[in-house]
Short mmCIF file of C-alpha atoms and ligand atoms in Angstrom, two decimals:
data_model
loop_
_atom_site.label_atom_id
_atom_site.label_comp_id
_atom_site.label_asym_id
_atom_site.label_seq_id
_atom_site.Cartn_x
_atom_site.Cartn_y
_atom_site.Cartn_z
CA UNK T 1 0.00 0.00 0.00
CA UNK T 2 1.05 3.56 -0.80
CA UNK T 3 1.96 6.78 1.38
CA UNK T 4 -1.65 8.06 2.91
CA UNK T 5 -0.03 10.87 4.82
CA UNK T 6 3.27 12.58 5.14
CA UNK T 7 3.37 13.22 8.61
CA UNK T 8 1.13 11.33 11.46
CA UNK T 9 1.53 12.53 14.84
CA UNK T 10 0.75 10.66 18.02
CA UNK T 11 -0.76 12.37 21.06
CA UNK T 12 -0.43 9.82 23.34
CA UNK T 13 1.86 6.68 23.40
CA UNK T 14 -0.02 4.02 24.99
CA UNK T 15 -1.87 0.99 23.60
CA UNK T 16 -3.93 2.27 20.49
CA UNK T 17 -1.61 4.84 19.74
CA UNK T 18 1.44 2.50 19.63
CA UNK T 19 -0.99 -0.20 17.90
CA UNK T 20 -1.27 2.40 15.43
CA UNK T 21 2.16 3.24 14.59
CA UNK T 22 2.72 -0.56 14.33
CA UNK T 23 -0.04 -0.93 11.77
CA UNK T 24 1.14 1.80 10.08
CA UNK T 25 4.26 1.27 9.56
CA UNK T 26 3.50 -2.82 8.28
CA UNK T 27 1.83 -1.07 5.61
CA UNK T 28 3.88 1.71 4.79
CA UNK T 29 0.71 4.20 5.19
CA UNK T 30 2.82 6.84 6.25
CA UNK T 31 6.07 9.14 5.27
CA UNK T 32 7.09 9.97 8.86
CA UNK T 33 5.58 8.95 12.20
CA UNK T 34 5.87 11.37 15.32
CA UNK T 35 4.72 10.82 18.44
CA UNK T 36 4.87 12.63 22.09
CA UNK T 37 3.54 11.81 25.64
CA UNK T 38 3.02 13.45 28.91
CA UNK T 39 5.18 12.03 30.56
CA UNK T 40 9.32 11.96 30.11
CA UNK T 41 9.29 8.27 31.00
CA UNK T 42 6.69 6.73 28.21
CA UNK T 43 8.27 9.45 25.70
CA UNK T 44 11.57 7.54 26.69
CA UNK T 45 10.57 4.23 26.54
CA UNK T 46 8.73 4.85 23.09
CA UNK T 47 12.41 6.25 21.91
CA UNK T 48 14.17 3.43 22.72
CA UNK T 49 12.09 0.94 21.48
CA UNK T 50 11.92 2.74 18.43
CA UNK T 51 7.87 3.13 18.55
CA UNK T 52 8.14 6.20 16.26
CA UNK T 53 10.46 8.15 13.63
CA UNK T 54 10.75 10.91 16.42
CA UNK T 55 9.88 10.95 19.57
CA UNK T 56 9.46 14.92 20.75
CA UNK T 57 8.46 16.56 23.83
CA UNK T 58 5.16 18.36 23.21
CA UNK T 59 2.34 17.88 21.57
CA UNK T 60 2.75 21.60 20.09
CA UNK T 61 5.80 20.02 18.86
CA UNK T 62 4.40 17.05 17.23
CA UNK T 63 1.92 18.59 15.19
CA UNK T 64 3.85 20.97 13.55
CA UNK T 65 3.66 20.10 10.14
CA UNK T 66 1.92 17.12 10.59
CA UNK T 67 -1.49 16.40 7.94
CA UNK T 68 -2.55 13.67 10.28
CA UNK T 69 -2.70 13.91 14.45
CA UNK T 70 -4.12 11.70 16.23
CA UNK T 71 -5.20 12.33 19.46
CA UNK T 72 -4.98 9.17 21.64
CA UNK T 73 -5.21 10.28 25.00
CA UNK T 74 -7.81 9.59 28.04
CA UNK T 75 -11.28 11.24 27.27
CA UNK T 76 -10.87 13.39 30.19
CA UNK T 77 -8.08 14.76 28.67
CA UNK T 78 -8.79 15.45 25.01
CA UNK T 79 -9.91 18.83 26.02
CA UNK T 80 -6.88 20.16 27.61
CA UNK T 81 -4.48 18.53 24.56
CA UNK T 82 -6.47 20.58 22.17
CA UNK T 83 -6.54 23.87 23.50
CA UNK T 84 -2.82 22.85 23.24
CA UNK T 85 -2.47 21.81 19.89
CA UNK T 86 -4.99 24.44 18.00
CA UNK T 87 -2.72 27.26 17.30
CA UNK T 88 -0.16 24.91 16.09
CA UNK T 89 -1.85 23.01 13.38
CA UNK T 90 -0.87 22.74 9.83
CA UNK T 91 -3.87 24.17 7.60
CA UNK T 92 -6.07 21.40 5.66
CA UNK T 93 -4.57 18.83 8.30
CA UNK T 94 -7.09 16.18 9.39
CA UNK T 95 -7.37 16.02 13.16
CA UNK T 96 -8.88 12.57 14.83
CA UNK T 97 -9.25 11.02 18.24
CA UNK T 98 -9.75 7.68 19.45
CA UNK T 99 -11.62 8.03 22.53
CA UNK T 100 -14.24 5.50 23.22
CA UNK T 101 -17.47 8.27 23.90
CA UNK T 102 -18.00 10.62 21.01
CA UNK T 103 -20.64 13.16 21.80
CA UNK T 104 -18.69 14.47 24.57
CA UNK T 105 -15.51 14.31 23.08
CA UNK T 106 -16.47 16.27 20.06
CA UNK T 107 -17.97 19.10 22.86
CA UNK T 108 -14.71 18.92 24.13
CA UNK T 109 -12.65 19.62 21.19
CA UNK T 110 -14.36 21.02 18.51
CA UNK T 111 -14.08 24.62 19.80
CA UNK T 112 -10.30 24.60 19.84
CA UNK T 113 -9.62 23.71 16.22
CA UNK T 114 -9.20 26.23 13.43
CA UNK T 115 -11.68 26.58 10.71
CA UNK T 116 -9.12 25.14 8.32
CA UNK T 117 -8.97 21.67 9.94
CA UNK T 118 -10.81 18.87 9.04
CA UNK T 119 -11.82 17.23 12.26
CA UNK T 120 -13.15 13.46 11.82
CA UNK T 121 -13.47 11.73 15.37
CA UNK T 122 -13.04 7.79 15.27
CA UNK T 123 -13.19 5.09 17.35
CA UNK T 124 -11.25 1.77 16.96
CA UNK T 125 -12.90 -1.32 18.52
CA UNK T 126 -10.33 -3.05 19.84
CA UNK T 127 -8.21 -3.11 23.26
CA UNK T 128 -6.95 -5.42 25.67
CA UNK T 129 -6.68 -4.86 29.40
CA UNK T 130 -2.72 -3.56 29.08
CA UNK T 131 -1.83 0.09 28.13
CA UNK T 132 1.53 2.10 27.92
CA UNK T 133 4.36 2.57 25.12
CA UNK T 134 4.92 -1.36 25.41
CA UNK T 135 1.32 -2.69 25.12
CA UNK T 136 0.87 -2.40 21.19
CA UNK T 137 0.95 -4.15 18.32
CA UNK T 138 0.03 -4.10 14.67
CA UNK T 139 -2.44 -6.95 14.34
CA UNK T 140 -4.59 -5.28 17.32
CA UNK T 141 -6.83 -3.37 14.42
CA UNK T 142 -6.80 -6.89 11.87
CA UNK T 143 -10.52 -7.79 11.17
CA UNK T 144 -12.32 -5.01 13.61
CA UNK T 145 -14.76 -2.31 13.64
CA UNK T 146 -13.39 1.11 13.37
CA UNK T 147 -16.20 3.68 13.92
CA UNK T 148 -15.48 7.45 12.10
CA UNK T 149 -18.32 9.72 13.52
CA UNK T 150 -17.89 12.79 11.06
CA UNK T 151 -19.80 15.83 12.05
CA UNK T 152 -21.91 18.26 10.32
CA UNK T 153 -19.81 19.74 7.65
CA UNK T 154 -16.61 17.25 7.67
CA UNK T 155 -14.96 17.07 4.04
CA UNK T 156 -16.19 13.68 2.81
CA UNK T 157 -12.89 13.83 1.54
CA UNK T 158 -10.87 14.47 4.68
CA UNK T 159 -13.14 11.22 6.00
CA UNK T 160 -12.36 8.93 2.93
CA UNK T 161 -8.84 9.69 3.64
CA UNK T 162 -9.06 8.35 7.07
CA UNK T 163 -11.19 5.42 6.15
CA UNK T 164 -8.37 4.48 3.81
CA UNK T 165 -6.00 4.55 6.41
CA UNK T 166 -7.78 2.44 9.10
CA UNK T 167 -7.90 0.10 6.45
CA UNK T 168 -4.69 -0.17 5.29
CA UNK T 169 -3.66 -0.63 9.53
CA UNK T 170 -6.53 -3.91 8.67
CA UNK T 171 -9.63 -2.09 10.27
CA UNK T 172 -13.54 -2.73 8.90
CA UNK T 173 -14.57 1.06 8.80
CA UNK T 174 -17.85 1.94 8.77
CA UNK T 175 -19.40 5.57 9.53
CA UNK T 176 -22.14 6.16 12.57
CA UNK T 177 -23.81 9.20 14.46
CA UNK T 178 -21.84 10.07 17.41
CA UNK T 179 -24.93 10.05 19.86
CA UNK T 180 -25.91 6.88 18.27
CA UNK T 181 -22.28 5.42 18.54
CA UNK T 182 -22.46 6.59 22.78
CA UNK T 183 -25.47 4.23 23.34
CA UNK T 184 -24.57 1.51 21.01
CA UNK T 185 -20.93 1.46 22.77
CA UNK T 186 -22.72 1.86 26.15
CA UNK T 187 -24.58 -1.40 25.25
CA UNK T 188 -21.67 -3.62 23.71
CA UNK T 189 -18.92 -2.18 26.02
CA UNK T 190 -19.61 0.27 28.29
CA UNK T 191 -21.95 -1.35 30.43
CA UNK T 192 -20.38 -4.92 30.86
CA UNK T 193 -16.92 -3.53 31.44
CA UNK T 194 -19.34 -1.89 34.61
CA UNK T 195 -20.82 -4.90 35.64
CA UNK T 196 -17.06 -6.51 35.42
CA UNK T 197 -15.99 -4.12 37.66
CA UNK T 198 -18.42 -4.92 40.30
CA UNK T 199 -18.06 -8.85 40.06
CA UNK T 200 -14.83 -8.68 40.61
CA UNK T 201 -15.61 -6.11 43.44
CA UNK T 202 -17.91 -8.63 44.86
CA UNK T 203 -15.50 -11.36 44.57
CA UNK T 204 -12.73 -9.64 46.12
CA UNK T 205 -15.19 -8.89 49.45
CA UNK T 206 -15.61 -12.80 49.45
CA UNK T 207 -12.33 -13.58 49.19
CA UNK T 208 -11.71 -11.97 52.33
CA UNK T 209 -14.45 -14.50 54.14
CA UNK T 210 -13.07 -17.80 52.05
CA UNK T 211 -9.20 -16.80 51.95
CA UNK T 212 -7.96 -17.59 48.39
CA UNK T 213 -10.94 -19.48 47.05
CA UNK T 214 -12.41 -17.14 44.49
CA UNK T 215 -8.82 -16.98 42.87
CA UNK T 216 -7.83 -20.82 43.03
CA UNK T 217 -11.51 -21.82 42.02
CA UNK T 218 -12.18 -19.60 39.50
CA UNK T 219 -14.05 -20.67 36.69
CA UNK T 220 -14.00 -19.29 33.47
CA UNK T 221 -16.96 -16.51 33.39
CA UNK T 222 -15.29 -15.13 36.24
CA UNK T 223 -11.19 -15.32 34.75
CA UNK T 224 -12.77 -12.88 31.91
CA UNK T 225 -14.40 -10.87 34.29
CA UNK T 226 -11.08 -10.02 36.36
CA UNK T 227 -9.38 -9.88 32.80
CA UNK T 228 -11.77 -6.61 31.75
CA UNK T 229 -11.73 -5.18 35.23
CA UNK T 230 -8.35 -5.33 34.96
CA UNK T 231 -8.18 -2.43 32.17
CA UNK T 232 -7.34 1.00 32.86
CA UNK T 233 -8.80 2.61 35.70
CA UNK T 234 -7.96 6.36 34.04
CA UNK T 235 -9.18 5.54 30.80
CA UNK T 236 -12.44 3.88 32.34
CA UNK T 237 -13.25 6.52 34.60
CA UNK T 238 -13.54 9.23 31.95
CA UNK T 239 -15.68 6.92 29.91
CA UNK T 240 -18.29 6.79 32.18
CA UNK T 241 -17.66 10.20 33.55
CA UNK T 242 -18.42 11.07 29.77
CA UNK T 243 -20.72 8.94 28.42
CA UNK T 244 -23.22 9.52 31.63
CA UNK T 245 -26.62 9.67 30.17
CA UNK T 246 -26.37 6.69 27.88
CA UNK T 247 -24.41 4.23 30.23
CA UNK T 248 -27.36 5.02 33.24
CA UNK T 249 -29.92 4.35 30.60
CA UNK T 250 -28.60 0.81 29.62
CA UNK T 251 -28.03 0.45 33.59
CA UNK T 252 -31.39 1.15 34.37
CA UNK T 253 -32.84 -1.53 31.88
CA UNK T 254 -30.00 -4.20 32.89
CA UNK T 255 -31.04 -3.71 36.47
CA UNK T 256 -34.46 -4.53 35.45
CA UNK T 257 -34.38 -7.39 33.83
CA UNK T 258 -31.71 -8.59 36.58
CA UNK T 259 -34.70 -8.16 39.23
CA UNK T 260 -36.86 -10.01 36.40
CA UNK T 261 -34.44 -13.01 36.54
CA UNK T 262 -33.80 -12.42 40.32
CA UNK T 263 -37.75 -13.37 40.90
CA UNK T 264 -37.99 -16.22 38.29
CA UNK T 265 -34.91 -17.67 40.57
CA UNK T 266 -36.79 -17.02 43.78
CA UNK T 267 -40.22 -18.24 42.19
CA UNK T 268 -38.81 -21.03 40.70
CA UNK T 269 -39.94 -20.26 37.25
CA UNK T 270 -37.56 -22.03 35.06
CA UNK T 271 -39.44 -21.18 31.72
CA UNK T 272 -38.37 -17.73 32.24
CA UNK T 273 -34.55 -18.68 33.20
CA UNK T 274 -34.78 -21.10 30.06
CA UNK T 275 -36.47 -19.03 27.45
CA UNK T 276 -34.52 -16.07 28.27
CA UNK T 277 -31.08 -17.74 28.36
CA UNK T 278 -32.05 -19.32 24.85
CA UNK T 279 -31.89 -15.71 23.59
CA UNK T 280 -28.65 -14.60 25.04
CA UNK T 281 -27.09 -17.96 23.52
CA UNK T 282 -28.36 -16.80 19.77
CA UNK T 283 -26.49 -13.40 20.47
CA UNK T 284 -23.38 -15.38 20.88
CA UNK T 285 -24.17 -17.44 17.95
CA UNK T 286 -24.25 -14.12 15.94
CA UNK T 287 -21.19 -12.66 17.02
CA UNK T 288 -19.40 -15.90 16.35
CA UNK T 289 -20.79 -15.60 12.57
CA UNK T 290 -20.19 -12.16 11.95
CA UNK T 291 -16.53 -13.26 12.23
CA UNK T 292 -16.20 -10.76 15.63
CA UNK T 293 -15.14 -13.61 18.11
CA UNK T 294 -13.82 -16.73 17.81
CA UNK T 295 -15.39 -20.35 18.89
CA UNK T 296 -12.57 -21.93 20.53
CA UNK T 297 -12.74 -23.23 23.95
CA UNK T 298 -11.79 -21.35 26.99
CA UNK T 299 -12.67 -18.17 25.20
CA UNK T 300 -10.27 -18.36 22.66
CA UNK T 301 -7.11 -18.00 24.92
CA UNK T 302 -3.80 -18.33 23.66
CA UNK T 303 -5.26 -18.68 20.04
CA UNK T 304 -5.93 -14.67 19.62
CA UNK T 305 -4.95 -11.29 21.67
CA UNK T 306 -7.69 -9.22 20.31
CA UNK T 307 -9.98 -10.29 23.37
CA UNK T 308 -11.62 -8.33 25.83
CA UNK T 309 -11.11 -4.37 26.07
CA UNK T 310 -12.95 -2.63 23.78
P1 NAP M 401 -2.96 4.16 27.43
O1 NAP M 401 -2.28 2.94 26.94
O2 NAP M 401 -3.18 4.33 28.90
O3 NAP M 401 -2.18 5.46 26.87
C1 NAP M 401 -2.65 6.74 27.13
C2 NAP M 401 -1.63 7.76 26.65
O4 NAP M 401 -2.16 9.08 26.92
C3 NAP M 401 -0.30 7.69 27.37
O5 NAP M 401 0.75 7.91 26.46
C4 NAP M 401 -0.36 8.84 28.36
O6 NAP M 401 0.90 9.42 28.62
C5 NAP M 401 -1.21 9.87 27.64
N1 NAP M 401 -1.91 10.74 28.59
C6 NAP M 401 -2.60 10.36 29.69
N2 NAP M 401 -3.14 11.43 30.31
C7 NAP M 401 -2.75 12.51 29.61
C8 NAP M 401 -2.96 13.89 29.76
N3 NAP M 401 -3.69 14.38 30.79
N4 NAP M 401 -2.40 14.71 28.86
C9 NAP M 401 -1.64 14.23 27.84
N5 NAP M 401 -1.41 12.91 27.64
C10 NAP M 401 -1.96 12.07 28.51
O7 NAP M 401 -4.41 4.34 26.77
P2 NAP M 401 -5.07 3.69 25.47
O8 NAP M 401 -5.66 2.38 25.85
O9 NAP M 401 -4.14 3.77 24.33
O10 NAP M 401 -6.30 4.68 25.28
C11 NAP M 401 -6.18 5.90 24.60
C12 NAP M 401 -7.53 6.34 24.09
O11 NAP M 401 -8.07 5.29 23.29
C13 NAP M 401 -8.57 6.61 25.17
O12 NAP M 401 -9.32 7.75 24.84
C14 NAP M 401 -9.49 5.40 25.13
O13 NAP M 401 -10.82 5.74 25.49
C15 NAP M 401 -9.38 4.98 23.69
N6 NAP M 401 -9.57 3.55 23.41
C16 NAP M 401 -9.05 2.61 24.24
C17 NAP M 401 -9.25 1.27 23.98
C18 NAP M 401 -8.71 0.20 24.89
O14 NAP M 401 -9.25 -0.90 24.96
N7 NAP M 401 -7.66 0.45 25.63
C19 NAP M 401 -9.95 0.90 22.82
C20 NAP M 401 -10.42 1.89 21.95
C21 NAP M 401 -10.23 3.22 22.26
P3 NAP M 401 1.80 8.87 29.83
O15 NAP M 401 2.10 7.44 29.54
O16 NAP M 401 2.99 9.74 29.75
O17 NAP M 401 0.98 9.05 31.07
#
């Protein structure tokens, strides 16, 4: 595949970002990749293991020239990079994020980019529980959704540029309304990564009353469970610090039909259990055949990496 941009810059060194100069770079989809970080130590680990062409100290820095950034950085702190970045973009440069809430994000940095800049926010589905300089690599993309949630008067051009490159790093891109990408997510991701959270919360109180049990015991619904709870508290926090309205609306209805279940269990009404775990097992059967999870035993351990995070 050919050169899609001359300069890509990295805000943000951690799992998708470094993912995404792998990708890149196995494709040749770029002339020059630079990247920065907040901090000195991820900037210097990225250096010496060679993450990007050059590694520089700001993000002002980075940009400079740059017809790609790429801002890869918690949610909560999208604003604050670009209020930084604005003054110091290259005109007609395309400007995306990867931040797993859109709505919010787009509030956040819409305002701060010139009039000149085509801004096309994105959002790769696919993660694992690790994150920092060291976590990525260029198959994490291979096969998976990435979402571009252009807003009202994006360059379809600036978008099909971007589409072309989330291909070539082996994405499936398809385009979606942020608000309707914020509840869809909150659905598929947000919500379970939630309910993770408080399993293993739960567990963890137990373990107190039945020493190591839960650990040494543990079956395999509960392994994935402390796998996803195991992801990024930072990154998690600001997800559902941003993405409030549509993650309490998916709660509310989960918490429902939990009570609904909860009674069948106390009632004894097995029809109900039965009926409504026949459902749930067609859901899996779906994802299986839309080629978006694998079949293999023990959830597909050891046979793929692209499990879990979102
Ligand atoms: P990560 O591995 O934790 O990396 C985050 C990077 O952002 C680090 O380089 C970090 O720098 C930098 N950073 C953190 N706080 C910052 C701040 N206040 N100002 C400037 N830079 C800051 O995270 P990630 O998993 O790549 O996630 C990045 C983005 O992708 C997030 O918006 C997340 O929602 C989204 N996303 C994540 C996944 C996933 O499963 N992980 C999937 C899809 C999308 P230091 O290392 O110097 O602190």
């Amino acid at each position: 595949m050919s050169v899609i941009y001359q300069r890509v810059a990295l805000i943000g060194l951690g799992l998708i970002a470094g993912s995404m100069a792998h990708a890149i770079r196995r494709r040749g989809l770029a002339g020059e990749i630079v990247g920065t970080a907040r901090s000195a130590e991820t900037r210097a680990i990225a250096a010496e293991i060679g993450l990007c062409d050059r590694v520089v100290g700001t993000a002002a820095e980075a940009v400079a020239g740059a017809d790609l950034v790429v801002l890869a950085v918690p949610v909560g702190a999208m604003e604050s990079v670009a209020a930084e970045i604005g003054p110091h973009l290259a005109p007609d440069a395309t400007l995306t994020d990867v931040g797993s809430v859109k709505r919010d994000v787009i509030q956040a940095i819409g305002p701060h980019l010139p009039a000149n800049v085509h801004f096309v926010p994105g959002h790769p589905l696919a993660g694992t529980e690790h994150s920092g300089p060291r976590s990525g690599f260029a198959e994490l993309f291979d096969n998976r959704y990435t979402l571009l949630t252009p807003v009202d008067g994006t360059d379809p051009a600036a978008t099909e540029r971007l589409r072309t490159l989330w291909e070539g790093c082996g994405a499936i891109v398809e385009e979606m309304d942020p608000d309707h990408h914020d509840l869809v997510l909150a659905v598929t991701s947000h919500t379970p990564h939630l309910i993770a959270y408080t399993m293993v919360g739960v567990a963890d109180d137990l373990r107190r009353v039945t020493d190591s049990e839960v650990i040494k015991y543990s079956a395999a619904g509960f392994r994935d469970f402390t796998r996803i709870a195991a992801s990024d508290p930072t990154m998690w926090r600001d997800v559902f610090l941003s993405n409030k309205d549509a993650t309490l609306e998916i709660l509310g209805r989960f918490t429902e039909e939990l009570f609904a279940l909860q009674r069948a269990i106390r009632t004894g009404d097995g029809d109900h259990l039965y009926d409504y775990f026949t459902r749930t097992r067609a859901i899996r059967r779906g994802i299986i055949e839309a080629g978006q999870d694998t079949d293999a035993p023990n959830f597909g351990r050891g046979t793929h990496r692209k499990e879990g995070a979102e």
